[in-house]
mmCIF file of C-alpha atoms in Angstrom:
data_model
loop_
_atom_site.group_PDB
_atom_site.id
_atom_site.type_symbol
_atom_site.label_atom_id
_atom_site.label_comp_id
_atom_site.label_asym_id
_atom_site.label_seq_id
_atom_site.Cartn_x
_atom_site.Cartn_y
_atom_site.Cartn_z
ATOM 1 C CA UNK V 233 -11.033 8.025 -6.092
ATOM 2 C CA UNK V 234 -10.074 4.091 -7.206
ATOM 3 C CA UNK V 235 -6.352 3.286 -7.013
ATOM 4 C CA UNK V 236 -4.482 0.580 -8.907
ATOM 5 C CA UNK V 237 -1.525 -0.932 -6.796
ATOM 6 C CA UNK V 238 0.801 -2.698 -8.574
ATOM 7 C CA UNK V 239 3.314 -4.588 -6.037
ATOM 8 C CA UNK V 240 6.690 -5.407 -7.604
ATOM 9 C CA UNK V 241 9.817 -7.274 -7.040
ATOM 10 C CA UNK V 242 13.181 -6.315 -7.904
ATOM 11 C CA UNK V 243 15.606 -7.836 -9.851
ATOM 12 C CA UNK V 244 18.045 -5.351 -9.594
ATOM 13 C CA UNK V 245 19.284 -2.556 -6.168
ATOM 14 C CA UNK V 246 15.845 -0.970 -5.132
ATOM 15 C CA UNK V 247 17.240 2.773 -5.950
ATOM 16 C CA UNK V 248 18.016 1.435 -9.657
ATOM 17 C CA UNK V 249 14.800 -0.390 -10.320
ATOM 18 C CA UNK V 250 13.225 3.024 -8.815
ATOM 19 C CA UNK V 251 14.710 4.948 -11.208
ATOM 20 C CA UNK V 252 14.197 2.631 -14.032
ATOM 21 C CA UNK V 253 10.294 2.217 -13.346
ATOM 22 C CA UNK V 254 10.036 6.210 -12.683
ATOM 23 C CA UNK V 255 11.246 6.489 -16.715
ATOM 24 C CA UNK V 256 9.392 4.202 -17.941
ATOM 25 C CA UNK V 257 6.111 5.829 -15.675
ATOM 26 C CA UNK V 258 7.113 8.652 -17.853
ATOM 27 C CA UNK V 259 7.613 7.371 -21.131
ATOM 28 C CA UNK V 260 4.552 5.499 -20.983
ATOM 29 C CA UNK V 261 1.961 6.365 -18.722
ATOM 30 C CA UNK V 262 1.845 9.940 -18.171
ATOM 31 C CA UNK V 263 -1.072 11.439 -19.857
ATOM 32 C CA UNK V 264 -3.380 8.610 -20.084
ATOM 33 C CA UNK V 265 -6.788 9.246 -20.111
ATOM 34 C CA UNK V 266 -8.573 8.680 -16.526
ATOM 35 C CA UNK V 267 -5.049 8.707 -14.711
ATOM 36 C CA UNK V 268 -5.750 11.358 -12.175
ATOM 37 C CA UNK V 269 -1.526 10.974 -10.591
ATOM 38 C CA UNK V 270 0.767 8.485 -10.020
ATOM 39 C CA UNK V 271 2.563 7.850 -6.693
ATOM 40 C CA UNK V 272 5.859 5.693 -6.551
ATOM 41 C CA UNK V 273 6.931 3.318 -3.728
ATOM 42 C CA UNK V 274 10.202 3.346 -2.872
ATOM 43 C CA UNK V 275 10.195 0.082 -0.370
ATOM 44 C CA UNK V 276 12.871 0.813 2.436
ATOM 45 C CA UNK V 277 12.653 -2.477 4.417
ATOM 46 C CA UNK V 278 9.968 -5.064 5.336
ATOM 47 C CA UNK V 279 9.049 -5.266 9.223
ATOM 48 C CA UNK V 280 8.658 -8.636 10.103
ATOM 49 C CA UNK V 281 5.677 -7.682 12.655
ATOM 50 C CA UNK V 282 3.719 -4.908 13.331
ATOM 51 C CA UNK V 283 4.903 -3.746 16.030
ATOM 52 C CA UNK V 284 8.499 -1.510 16.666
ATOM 53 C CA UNK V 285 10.166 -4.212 18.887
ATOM 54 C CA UNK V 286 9.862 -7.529 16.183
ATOM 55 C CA UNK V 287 8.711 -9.867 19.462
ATOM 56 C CA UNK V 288 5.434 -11.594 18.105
ATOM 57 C CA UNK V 289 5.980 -14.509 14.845
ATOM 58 C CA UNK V 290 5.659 -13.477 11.583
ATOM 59 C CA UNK V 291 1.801 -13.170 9.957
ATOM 60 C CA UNK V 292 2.124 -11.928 6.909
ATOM 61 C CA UNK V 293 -0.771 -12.110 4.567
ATOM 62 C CA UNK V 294 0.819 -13.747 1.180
ATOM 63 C CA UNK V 295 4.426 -14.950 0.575
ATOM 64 C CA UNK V 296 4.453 -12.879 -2.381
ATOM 65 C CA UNK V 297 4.505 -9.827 -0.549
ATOM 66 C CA UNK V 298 7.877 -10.592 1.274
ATOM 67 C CA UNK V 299 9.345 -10.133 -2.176
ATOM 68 C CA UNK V 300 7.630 -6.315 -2.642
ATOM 69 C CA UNK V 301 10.599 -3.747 -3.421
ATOM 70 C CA UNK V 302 8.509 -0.774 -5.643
ATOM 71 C CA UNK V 303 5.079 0.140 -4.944
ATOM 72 C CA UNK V 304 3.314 1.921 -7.878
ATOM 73 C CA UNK V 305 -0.410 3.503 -6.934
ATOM 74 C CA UNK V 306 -2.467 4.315 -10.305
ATOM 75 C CA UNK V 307 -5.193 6.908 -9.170
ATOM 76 C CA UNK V 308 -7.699 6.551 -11.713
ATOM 77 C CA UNK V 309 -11.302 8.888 -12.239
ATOM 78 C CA UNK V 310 -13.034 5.210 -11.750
ATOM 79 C CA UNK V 311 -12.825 1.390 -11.083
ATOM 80 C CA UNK V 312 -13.256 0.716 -14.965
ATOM 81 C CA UNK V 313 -10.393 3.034 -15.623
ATOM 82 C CA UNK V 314 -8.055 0.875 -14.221
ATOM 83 C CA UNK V 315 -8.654 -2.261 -16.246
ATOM 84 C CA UNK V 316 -8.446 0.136 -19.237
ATOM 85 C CA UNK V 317 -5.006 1.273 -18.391
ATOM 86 C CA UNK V 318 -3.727 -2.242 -17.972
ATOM 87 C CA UNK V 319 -5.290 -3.748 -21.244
ATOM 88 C CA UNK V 320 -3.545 -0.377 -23.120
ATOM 89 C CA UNK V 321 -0.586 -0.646 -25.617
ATOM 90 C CA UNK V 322 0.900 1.982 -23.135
ATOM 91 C CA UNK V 323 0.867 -0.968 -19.931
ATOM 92 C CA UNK V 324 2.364 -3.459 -22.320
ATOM 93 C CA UNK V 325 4.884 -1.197 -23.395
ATOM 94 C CA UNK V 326 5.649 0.005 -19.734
ATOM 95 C CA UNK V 327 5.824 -3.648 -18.442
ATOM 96 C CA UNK V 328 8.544 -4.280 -21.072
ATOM 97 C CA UNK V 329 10.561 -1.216 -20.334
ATOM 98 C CA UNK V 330 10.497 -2.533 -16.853
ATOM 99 C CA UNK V 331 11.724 -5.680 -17.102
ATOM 100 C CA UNK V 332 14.825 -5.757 -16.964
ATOM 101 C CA UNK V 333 14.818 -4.957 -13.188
ATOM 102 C CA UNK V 334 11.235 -5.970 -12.347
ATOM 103 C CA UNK V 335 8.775 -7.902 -12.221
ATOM 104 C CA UNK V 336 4.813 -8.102 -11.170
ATOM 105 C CA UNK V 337 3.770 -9.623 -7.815
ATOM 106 C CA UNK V 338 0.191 -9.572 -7.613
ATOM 107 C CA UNK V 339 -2.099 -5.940 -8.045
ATOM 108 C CA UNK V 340 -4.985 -4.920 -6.187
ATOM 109 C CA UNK V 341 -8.111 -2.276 -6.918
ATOM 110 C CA UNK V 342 -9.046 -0.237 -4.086
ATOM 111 C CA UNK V 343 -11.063 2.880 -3.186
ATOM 112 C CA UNK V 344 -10.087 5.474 -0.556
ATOM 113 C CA UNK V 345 -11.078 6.493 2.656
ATOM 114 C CA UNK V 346 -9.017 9.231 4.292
ATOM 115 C CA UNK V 347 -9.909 9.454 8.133
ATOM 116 C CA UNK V 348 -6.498 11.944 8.464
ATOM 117 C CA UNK V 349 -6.049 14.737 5.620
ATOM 118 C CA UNK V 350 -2.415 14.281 4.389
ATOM 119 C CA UNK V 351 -0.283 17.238 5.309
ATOM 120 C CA UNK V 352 3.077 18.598 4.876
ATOM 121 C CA UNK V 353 5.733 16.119 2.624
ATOM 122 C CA UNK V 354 2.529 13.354 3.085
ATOM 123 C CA UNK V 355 0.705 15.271 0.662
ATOM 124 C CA UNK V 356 3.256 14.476 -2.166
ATOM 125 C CA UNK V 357 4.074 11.466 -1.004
ATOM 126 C CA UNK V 358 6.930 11.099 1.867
ATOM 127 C CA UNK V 359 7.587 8.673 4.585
ATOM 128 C CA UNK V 360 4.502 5.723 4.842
ATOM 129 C CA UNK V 361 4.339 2.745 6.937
ATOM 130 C CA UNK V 362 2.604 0.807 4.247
ATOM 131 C CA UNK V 363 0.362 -2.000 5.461
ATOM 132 C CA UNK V 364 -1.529 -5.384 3.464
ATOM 133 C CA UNK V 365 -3.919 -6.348 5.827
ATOM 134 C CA UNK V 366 -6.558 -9.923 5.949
ATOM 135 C CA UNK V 367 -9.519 -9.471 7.874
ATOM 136 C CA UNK V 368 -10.275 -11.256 10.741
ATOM 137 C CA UNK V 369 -14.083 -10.529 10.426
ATOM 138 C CA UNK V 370 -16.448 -13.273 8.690
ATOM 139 C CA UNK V 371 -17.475 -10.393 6.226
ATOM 140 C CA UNK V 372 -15.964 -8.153 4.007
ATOM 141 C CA UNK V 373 -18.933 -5.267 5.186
ATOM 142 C CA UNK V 374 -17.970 -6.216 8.842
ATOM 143 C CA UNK V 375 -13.773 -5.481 8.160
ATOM 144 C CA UNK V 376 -14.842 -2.057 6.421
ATOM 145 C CA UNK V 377 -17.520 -1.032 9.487
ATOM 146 C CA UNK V 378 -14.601 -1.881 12.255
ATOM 147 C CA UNK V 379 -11.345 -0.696 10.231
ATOM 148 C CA UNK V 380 -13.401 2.672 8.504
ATOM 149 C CA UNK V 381 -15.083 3.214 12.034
ATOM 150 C CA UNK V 382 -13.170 2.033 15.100
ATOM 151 C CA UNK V 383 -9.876 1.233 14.012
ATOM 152 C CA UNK V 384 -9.361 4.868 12.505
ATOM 153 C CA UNK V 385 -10.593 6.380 15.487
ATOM 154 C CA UNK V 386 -7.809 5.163 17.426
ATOM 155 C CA UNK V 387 -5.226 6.413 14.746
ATOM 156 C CA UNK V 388 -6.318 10.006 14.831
ATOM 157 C CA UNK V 389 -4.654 10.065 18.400
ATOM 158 C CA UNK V 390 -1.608 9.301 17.293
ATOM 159 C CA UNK V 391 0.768 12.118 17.759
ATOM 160 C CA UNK V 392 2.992 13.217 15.033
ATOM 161 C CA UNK V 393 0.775 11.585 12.180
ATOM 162 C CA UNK V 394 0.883 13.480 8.874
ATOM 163 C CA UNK V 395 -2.207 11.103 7.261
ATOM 164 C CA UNK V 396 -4.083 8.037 7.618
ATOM 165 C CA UNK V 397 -5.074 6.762 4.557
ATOM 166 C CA UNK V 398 -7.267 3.577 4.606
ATOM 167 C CA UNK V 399 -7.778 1.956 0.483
ATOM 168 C CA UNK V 400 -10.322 -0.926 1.038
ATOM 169 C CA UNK V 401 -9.412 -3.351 -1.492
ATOM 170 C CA UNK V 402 -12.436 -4.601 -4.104
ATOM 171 C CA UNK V 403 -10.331 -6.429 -6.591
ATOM 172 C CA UNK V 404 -7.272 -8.837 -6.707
ATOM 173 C CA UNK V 405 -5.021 -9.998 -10.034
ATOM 174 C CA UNK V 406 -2.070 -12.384 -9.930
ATOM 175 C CA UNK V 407 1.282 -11.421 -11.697
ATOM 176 C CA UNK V 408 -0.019 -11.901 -15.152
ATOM 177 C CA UNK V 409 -2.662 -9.256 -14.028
ATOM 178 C CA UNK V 410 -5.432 -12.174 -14.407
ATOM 179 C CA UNK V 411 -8.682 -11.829 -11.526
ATOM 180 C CA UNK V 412 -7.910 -13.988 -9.105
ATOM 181 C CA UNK V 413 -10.228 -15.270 -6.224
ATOM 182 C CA UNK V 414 -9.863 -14.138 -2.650
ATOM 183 C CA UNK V 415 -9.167 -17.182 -1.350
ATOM 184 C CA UNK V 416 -5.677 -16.807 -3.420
ATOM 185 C CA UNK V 417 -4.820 -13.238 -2.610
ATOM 186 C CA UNK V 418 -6.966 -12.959 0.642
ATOM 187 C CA UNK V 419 -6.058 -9.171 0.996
ATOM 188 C CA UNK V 420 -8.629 -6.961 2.249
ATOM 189 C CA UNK V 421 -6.861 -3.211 2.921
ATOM 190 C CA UNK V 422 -4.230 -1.221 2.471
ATOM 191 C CA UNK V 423 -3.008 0.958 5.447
ATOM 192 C CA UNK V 424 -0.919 4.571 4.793
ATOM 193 C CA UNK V 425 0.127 5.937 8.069
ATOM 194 C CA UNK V 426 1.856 8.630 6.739
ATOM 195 C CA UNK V 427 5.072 10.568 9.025
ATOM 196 C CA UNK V 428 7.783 12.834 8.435
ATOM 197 C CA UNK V 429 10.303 10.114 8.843
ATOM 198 C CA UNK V 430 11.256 7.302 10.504
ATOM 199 C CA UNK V 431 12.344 8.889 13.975
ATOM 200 C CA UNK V 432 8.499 10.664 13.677
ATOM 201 C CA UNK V 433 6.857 6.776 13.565
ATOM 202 C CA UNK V 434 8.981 5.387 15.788
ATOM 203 C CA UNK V 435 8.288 8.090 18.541
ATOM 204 C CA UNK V 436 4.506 7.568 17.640
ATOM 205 C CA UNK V 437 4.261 3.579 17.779
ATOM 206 C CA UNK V 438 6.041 3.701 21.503
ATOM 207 C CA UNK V 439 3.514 6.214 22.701
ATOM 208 C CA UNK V 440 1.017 5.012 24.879
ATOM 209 C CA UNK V 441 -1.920 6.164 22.014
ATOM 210 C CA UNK V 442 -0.487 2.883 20.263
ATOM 211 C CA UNK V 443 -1.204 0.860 22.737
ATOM 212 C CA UNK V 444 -5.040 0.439 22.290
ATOM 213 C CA UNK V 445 -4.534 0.682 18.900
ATOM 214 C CA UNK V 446 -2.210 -2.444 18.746
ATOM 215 C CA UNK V 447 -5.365 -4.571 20.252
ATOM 216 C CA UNK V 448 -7.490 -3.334 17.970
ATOM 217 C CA UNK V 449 -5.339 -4.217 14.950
ATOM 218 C CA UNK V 450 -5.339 -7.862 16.574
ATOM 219 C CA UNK V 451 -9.225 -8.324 17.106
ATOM 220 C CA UNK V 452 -9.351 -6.556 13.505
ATOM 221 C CA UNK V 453 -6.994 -8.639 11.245
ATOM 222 C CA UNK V 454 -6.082 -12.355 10.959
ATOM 223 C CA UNK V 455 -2.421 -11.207 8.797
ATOM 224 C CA UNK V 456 -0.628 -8.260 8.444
ATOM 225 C CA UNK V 457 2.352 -7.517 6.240
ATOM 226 C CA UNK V 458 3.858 -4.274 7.302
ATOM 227 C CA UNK V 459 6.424 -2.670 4.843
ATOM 228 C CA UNK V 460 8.477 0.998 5.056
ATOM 229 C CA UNK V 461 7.943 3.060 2.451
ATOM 230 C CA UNK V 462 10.010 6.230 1.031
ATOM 231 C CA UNK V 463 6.752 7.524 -1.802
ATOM 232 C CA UNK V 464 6.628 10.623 -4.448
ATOM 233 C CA UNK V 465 4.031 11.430 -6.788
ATOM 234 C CA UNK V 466 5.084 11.781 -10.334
ATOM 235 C CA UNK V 467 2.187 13.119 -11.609
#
């Protein structure tokens, strides 16, 4: 399935602007044709690395994504159906509703690969450390061999994972929602590795299972921006 990820900022407390984007989601978007559900990002902090213990300098892969609050994930029947949901009267109308207490950052189009099935509160949603990676390979085809292959080998040891969810990124539009270039939005994933909560991660990253895992995540990507994530699905 293709996915639409809208990152935005918020002007207002990140519960309000939550609430204010999950009424206009509903006022305006539900029931659009080719929107298969949409999932809502509740951001809960940014980590400044990732790793648990914030020791290593920041690397994060745009300055506009230190400035994410709300995540919201179109899943659409196709890549097309995207760019028709964002050139609707319904978007425009949405976007307005919205901002008074947000704004666009940048959006991205991605398809899915799910290495772990989601499971328990995962499935509709739940606890996610949410990741924007850059590749470190020379090649986009190289990045998705390693990170589909390699990299999500090593996560299905993790213990007390509820999902991995891998969305390899195939399209990139600045805040106006205009195509931009990769060299302007060099983002080439987004990593869901999906707990119960926040004890359930933390427990995971300090096991030794991490620890190869954390070397691969260094050979695979030049920048990482690593945010917390509280996410429901509205539809």
């Amino acid at each position: 399935m293709s996915m639409k990820t809208v990152c935005l900022a918020a002007l207002r407390p990140v519960p309000e602007v939550v609430e204010a984007v999950e009424r206009a989601v509903r006022e305006h978007l539900l029931g659009l044709a080719d929107v298969r559900q949409i999932g809502l990002g509740k951001v809960v902090r940014h980590v400044p690395t990732d790793y648990i213990a914030n020791d290593r300098s920041y690397g994060g892969v745009v300055a506009e994504a230190d400035d994410i609050g709300v995540v919201l994930d179109l899943h659409v029947a196709h890549a097309g159906a995207g760019a028709q949901v964002v050139a609707s009267p319904a978007w425009r109308n949405f976007l307005l509703a919205i901002s008074p207490v947000a704004r666009p950052l940048f959006s991205l189009d991605s398809e899915a690969n799910i290495p772990v099935p989601l499971r328990a509160r995962s499935v509709h949603g739940g606890f996610r450390r949410w990741l924007l990676l850059t590749r470190k390979a020379a090649t986009p085809q190289a990045f998705r061999e390693a990170w589909f292959v390699r990299h999500a080998n090593l996560v299905r040891h993790l213990p007390r994972l509820d999902g991995y969810v891998q969305n390899l990124v195939s399209a990139r539009y600045d805040a106006q929602g205009k195509p931009v270039p990769y060299e302007e939005l060099p983002i080439d994933g987004i990593a869901e590795v999906c707990y119960a909560d926040e004890a359930a991660m933390v427990e995971s990253y300090a096991s030794d299972a991490r620890l190869p895992l954390r070397d691969d995540g260094a050979e695979l990507n030049a920048r990482v921006s690593t945010v917390l994530i509280d996410a429901r699905v509205i539809q």
